[in-house]
CSV table of C-alpha atoms in Angstrom, one decimal:
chain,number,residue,atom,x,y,z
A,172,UNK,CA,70.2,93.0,112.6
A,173,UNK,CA,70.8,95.6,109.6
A,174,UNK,CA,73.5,97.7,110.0
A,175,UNK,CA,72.2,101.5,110.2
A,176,UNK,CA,72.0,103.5,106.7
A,177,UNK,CA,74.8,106.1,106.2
A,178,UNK,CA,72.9,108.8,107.0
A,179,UNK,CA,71.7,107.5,110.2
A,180,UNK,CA,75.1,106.8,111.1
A,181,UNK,CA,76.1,110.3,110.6
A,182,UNK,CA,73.4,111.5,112.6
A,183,UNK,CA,74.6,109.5,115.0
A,184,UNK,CA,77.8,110.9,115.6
A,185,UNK,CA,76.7,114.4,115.0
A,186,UNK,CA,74.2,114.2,117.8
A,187,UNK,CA,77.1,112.7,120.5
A,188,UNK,CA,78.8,115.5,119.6
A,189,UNK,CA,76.2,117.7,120.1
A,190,UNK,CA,75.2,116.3,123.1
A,191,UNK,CA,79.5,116.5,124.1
A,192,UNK,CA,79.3,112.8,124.7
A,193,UNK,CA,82.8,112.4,123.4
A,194,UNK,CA,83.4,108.2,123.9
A,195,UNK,CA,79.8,107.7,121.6
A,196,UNK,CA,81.3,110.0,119.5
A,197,UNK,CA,85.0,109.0,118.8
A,198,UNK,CA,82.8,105.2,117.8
A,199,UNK,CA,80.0,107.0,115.6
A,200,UNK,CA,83.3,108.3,113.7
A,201,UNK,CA,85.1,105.5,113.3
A,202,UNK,CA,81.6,104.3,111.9
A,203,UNK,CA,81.2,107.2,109.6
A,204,UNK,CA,84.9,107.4,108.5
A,205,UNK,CA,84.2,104.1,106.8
A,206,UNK,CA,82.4,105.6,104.4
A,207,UNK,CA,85.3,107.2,102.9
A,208,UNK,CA,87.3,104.8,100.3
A,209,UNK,CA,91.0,103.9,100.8
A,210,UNK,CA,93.2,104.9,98.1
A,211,UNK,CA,93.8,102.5,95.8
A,212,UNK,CA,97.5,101.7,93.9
A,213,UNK,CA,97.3,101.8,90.1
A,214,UNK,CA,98.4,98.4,88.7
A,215,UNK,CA,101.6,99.7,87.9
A,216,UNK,CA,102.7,101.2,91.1
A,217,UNK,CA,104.8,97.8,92.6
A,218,UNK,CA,106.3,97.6,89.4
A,219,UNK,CA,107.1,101.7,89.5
A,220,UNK,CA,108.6,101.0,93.0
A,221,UNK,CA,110.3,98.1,92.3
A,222,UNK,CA,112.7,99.8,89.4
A,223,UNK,CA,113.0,103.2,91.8
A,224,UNK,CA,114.5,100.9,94.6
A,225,UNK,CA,116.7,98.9,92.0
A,226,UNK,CA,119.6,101.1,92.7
A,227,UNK,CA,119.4,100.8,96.7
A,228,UNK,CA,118.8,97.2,96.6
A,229,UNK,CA,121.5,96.5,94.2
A,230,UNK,CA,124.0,98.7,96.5
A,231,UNK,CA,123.2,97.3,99.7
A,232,UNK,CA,123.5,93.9,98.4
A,233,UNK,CA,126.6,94.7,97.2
A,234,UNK,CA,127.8,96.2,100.4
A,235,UNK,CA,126.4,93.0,102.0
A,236,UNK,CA,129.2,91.2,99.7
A,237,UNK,CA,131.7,93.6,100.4
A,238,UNK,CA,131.4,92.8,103.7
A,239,UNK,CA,131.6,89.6,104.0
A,240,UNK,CA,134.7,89.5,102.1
A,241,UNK,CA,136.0,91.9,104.6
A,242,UNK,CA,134.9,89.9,107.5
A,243,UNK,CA,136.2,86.4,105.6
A,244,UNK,CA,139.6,88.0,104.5
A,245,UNK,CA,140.0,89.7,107.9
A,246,UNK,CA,139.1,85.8,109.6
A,247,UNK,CA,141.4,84.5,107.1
A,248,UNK,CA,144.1,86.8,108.2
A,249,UNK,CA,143.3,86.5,112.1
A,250,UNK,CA,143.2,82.2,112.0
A,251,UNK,CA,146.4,81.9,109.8
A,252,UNK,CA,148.5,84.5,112.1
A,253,UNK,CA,146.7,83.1,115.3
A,254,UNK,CA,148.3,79.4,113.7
A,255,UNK,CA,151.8,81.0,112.9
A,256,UNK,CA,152.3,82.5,116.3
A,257,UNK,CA,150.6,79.5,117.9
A,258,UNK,CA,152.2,76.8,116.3
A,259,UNK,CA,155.6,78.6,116.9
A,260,UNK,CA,155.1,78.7,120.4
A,261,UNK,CA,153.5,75.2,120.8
A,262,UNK,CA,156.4,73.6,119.0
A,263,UNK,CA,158.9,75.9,121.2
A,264,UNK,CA,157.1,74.5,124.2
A,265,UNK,CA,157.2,71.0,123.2
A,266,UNK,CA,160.6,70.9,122.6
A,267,UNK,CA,160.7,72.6,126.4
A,268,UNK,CA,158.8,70.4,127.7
A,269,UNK,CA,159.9,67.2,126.2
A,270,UNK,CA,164.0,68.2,127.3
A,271,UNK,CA,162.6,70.0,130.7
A,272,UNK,CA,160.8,66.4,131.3
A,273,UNK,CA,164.3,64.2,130.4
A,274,UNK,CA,166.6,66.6,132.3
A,275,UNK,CA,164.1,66.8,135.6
A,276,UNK,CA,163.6,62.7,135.0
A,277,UNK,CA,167.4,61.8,134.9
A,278,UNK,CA,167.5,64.5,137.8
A,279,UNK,CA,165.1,63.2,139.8
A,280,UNK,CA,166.2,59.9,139.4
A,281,UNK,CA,170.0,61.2,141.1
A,282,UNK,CA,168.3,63.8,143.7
A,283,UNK,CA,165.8,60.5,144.7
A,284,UNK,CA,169.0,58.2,145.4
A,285,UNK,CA,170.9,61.1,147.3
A,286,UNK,CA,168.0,62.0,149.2
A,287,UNK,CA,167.2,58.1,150.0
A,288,UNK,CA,170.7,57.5,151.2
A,289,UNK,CA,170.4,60.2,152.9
A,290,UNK,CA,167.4,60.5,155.0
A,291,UNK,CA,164.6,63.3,153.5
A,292,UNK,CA,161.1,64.0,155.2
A,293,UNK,CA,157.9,63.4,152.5
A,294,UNK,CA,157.9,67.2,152.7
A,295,UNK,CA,161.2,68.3,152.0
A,296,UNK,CA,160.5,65.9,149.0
A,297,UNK,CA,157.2,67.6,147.7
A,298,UNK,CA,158.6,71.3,148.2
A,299,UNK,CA,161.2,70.5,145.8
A,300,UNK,CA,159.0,69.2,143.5
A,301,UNK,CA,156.5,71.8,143.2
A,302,UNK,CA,159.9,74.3,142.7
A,303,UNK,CA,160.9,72.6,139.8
A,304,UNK,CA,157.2,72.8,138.2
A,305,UNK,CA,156.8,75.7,138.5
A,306,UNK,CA,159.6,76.8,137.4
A,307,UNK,CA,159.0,74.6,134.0
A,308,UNK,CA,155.5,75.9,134.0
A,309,UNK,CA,155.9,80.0,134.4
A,310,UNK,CA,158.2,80.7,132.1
A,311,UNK,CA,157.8,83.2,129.8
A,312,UNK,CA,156.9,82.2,126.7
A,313,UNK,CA,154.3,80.2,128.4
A,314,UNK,CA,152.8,82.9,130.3
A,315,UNK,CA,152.8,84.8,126.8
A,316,UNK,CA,151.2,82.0,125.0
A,317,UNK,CA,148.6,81.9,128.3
A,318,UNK,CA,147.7,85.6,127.7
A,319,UNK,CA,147.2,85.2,123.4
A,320,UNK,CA,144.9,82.6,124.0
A,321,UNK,CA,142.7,85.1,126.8
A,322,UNK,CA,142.6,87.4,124.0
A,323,UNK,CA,141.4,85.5,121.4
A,324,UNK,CA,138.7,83.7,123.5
A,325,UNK,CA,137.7,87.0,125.1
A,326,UNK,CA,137.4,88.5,121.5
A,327,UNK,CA,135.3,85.5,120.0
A,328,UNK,CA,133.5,85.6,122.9
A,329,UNK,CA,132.9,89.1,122.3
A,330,UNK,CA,132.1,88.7,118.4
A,331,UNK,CA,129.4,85.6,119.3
A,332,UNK,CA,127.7,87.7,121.7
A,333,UNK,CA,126.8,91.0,119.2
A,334,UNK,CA,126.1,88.3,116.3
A,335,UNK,CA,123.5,86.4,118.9
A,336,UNK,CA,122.2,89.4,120.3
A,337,UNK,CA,121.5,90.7,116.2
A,338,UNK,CA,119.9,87.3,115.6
A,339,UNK,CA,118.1,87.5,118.8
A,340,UNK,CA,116.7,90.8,118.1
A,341,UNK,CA,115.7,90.1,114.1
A,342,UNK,CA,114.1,86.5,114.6
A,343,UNK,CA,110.3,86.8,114.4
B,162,UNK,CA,97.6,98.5,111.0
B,163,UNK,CA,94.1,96.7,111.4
B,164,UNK,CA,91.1,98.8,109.9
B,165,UNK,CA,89.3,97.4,107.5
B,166,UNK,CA,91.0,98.7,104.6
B,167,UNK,CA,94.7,98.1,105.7
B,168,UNK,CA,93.4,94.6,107.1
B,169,UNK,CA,91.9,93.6,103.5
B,170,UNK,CA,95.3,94.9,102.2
B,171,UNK,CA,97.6,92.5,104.4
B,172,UNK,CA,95.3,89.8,104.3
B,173,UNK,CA,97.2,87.8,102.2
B,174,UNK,CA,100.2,88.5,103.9
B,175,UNK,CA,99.3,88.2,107.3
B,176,UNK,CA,98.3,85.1,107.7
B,177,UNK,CA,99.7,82.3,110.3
B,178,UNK,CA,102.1,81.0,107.6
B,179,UNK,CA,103.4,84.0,106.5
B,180,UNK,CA,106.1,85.6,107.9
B,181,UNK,CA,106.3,88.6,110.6
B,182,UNK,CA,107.4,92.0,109.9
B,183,UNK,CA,110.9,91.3,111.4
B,184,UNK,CA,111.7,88.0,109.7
B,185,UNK,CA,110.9,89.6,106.4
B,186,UNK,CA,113.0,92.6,107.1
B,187,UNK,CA,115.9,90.1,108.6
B,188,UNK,CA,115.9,88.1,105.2
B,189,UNK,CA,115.9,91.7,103.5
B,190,UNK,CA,118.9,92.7,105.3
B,191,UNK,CA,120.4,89.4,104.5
B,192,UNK,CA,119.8,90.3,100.7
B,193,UNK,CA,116.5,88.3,99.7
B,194,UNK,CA,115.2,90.1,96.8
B,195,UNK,CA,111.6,87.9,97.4
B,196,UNK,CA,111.6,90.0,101.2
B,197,UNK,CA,112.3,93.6,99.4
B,198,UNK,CA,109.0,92.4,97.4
B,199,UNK,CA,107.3,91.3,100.2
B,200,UNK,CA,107.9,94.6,102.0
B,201,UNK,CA,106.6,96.7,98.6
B,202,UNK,CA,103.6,94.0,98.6
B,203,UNK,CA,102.3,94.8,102.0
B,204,UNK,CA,102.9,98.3,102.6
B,205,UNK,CA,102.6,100.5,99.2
B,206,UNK,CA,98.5,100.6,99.7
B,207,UNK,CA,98.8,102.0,103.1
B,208,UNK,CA,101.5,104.2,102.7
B,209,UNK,CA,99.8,105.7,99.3
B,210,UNK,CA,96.9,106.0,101.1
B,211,UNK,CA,98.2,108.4,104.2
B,212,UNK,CA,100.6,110.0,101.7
B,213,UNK,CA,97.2,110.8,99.7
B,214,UNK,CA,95.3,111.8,102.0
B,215,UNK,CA,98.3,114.3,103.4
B,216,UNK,CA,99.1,115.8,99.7
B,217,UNK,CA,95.6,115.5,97.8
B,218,UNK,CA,96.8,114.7,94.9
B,219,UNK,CA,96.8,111.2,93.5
B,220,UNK,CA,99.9,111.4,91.0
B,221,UNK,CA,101.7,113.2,93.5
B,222,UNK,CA,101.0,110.6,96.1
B,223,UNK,CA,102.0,107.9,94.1
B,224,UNK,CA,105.6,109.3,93.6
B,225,UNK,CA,106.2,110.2,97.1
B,226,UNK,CA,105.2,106.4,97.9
B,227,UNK,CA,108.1,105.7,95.4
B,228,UNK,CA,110.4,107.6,96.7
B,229,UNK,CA,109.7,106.7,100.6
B,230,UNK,CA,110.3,103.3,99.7
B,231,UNK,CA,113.7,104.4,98.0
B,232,UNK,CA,114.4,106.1,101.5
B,233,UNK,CA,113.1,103.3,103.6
B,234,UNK,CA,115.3,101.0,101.8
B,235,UNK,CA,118.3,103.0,102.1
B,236,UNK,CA,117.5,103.4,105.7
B,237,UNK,CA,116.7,99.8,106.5
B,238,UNK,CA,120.2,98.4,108.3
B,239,UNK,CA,119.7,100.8,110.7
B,240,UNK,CA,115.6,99.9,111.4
B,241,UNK,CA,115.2,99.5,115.3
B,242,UNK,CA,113.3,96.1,115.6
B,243,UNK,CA,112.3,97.1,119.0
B,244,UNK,CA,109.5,99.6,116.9
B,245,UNK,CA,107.0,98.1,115.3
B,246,UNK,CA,108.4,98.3,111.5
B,247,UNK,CA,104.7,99.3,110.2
B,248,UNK,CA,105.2,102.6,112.4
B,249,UNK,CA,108.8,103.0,111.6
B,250,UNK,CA,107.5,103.1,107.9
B,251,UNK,CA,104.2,105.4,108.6
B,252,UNK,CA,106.8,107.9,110.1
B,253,UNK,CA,108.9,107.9,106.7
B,254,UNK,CA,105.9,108.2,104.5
B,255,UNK,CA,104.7,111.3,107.0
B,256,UNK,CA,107.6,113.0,107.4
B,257,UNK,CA,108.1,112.9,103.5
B,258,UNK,CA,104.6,114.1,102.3
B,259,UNK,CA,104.9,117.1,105.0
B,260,UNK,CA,108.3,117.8,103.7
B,261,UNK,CA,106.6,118.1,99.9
B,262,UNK,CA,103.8,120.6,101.2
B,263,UNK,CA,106.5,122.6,102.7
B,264,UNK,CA,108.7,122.6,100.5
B,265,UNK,CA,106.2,122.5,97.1
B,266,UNK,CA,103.4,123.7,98.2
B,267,UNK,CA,104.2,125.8,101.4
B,268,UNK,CA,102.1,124.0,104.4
B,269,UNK,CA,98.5,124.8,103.7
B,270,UNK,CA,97.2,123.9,100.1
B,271,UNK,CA,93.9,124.2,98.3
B,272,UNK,CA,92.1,120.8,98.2
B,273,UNK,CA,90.3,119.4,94.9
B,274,UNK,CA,88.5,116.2,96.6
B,275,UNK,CA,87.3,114.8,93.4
B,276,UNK,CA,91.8,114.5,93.0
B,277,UNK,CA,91.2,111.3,95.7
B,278,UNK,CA,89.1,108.7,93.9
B,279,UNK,CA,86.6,106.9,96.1
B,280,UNK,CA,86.4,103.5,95.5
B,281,UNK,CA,83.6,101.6,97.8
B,282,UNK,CA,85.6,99.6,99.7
B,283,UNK,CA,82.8,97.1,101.2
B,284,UNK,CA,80.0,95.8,99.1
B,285,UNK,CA,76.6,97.9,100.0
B,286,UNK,CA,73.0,96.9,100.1
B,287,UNK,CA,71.4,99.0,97.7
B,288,UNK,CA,71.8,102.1,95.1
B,289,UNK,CA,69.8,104.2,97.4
B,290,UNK,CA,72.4,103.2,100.2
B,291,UNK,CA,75.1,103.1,97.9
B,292,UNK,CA,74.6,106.9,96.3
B,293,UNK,CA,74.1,108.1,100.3
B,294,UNK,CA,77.6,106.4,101.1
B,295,UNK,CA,78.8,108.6,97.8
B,296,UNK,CA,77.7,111.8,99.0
B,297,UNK,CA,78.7,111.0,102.2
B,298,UNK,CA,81.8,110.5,101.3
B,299,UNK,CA,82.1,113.5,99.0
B,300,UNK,CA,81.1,115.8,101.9
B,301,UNK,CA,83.5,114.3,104.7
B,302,UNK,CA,86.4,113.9,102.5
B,303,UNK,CA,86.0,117.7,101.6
B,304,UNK,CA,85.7,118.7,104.8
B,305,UNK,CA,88.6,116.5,105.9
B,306,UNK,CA,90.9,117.9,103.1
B,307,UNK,CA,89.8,121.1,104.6
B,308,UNK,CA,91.4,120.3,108.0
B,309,UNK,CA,94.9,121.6,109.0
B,310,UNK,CA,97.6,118.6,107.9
B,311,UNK,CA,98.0,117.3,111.2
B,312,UNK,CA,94.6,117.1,111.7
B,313,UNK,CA,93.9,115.0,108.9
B,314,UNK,CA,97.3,112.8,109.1
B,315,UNK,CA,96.4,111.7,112.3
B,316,UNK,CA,92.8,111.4,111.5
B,317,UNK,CA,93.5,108.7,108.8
B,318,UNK,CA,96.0,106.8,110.8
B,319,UNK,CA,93.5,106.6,113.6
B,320,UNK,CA,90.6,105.6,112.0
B,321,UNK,CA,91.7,104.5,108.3
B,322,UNK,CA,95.0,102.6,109.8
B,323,UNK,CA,93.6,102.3,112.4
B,324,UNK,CA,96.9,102.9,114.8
B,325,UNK,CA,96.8,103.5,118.0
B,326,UNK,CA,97.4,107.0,119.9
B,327,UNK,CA,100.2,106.1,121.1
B,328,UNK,CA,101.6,105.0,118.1
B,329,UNK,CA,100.4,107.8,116.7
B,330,UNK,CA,102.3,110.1,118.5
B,331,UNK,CA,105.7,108.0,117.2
B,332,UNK,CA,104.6,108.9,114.0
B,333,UNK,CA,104.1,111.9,114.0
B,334,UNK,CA,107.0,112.7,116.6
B,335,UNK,CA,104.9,114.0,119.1
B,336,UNK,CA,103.4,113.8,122.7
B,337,UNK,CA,100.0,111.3,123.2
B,338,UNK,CA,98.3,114.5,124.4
B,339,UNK,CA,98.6,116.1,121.6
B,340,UNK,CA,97.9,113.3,119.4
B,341,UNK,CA,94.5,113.7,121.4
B,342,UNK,CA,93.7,117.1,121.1
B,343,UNK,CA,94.4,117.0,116.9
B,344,UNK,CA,91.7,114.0,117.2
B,345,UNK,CA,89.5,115.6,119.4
B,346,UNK,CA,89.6,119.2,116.8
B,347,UNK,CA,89.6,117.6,114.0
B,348,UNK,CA,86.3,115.2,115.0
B,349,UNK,CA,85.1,119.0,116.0
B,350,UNK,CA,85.9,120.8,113.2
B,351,UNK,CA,84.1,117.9,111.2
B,352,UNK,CA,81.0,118.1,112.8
B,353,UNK,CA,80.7,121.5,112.4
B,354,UNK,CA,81.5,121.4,108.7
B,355,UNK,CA,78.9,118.5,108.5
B,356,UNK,CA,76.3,120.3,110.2
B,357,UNK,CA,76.9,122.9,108.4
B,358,UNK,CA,76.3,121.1,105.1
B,359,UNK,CA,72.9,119.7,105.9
B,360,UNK,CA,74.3,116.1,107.8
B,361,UNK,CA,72.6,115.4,111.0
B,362,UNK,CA,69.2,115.0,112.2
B,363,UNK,CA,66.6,115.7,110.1
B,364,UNK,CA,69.2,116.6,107.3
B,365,UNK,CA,70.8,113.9,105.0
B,366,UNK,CA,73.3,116.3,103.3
B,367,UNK,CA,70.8,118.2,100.8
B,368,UNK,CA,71.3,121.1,101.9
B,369,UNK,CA,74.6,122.6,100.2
């Protein structure tokens, strides 16, 4: 089947828009408007375009490197003060831990002979011992070390979530 | 972004290996000079051809496609995803051509269509048809440089870009309604113009 002649065509939609028959119309347009060429670029113009957007391109990337560095020194920063204050307190409650355990063994050995000579229920026995855990447990460098580490987590946490939801949104 | 024009434009480019919109603008954002290119690559023809067909003027056009892409590029870490990046760019190129009227040439200008080259864009079947598509061509692109801006700017992005109303209507920043109604006027305003030049039955365009 040949395709109708230009003319034809714009008889075509001139008539169902005479005759106010608007959807025949809108497609004998679209028909028509084919006639008219696109503009075409001159072989120069990507090369034209390319130097004008040198400048931006050169600026973002370098704010793209500016940033980075930010965001390295500023992890940098974070990780090595996060390991200072960290360290400090894990050390601290090592040493805690490690005398807490000696002093509560060496008592627990004399409070078990005392208590065996002299007659103690099984829960007498466990009350005591949950006192002196917790008490070794809830002090206050541990409850602060406790609440650092919340923080942190909840902040990378944080962090990951914006970065996934960016890659989420920019991957094809 | 699909008309026959802006499809033999992106052919290349659109293909199943090659990569979407998004991903290019991603690796563009994450400094890929190769993307930037591949941005310039895809878009430039249809963005000179709206810009041209706002302004009129070739030289002029190819400038303002320059410049938008100086401007899009600037703008480009803040590019919503959720739009379709081809209308994000449309509504930069617009925007920027109606600025230069305003501001250069005050809203309404004279138009020269012989400024806008025509270049057949499909092969045709013979001189006869081939000189008809010519003066075709000559008579509706005057008439369409004739027609108020938005007229005409939605005009080509409907059936040269072939976007639809809706998208449209993001384009040009406003309602689908009106989108219609500039559409509707401008198909109007053609027809009488045509008519009026001799196209229709029994006429093929002799008579002016």
């Amino acid at each position: 089947m040949t395709e109708p002649d230009w003319g034809e065509r714009a008889t075509r939609w001139l008539e169902a828009d005479r005759r106010e028959h608007a959807v025949e119309a809108e497609a004998a347009f679209g028909a028509v408007m084919h006639a008219i060429a696109r503009v075409e670029p001159t072989d120069d113009l990507e090369a034209r375009i390319w130097r004008a957007t040198s400048g931006v391109r050169l600026r973002l990337r370098a704010i793209r490197l500016l940033r980075l560095v930010g965001a390295g020194a500023a992890a940098a920063s974070l990780a090595g003060a996060t390991l200072y204050v960290a360290s400090g307190v894990v050390v601290a409650l090592s040493v805690r831990l490690l005398s807490g355990l000696l002093t509560g063994l060496v008592r627990a050995f004399v409070w078990l002979t005392l208590a065996f000579s002299e007659g103690v229920d099984l829960w007498s026995f466990l009350g005591r011992a949950g006192q002196r855990l917790s008490s070794a447990v809830f002090s206050s460098q541990a409850a602060a070390a406790l609440v650092l580490f919340e923080l942190l987590g909840a902040l990378a946490f944080y962090v990951l979530n914006r970065v996934l939801a960016r890659e989420k949104e920019l991957s094809p | 972004m699909t008309s026959e024009g802006t499809r033999a434009a992106l052919a290349p480019a659109s293909s199943d290996q090659d990569p979407t919109d998004a991903h290019v603008v991603s690796r563009a954002l994450s400094g890929s000079q190769a993307a930037y290119r591949e941005i310039v690559r895809r878009y430039q023809r249809p963005l000179l051809n709206l810009i041209a067909q706002i302004v009129r003027d070739r030289a002029e056009a190819e400038d303002l496609t320059q410049e938008v892409f100086v401007k899009a590029f600037r703008a480009l870490d803040r590019y919503d995803p959720a739009r379709r990046f081809s209308s994000w760019l449309f509504t930069i190129a617009h925007n920027h051509a109606l600025d230069r009227l305003r501001t250069v040439h005050g809203v309404t200008i004279s138009i020269d269509s012989d400024e806008v080259p025509d270049v057949p864009s499909a092969p045709v079947a013979s001189p006869a048809d081939l000189a008809e598509r010519a003066r075709l061509a000559d008579a509706l692109g005057d008439a369409l440089g004739r027609l108020r801006v938005e007229y005409r700017a939605a005009v080509v992005l409907r059936y040269q870009e072939d976007l639809t109303q809706q998208e449209i209507a993001e384009v040009m920043g406003v309602p689908e309604g009106t989108v219609k109604t500039y559409l509707h006027r401008a198909r109007k305003e053609l027809a009488r113009e045509m008519a009026a030049r001799g196209w229709g039955p029994g006429g093929r365009g002799d008579g002016v």
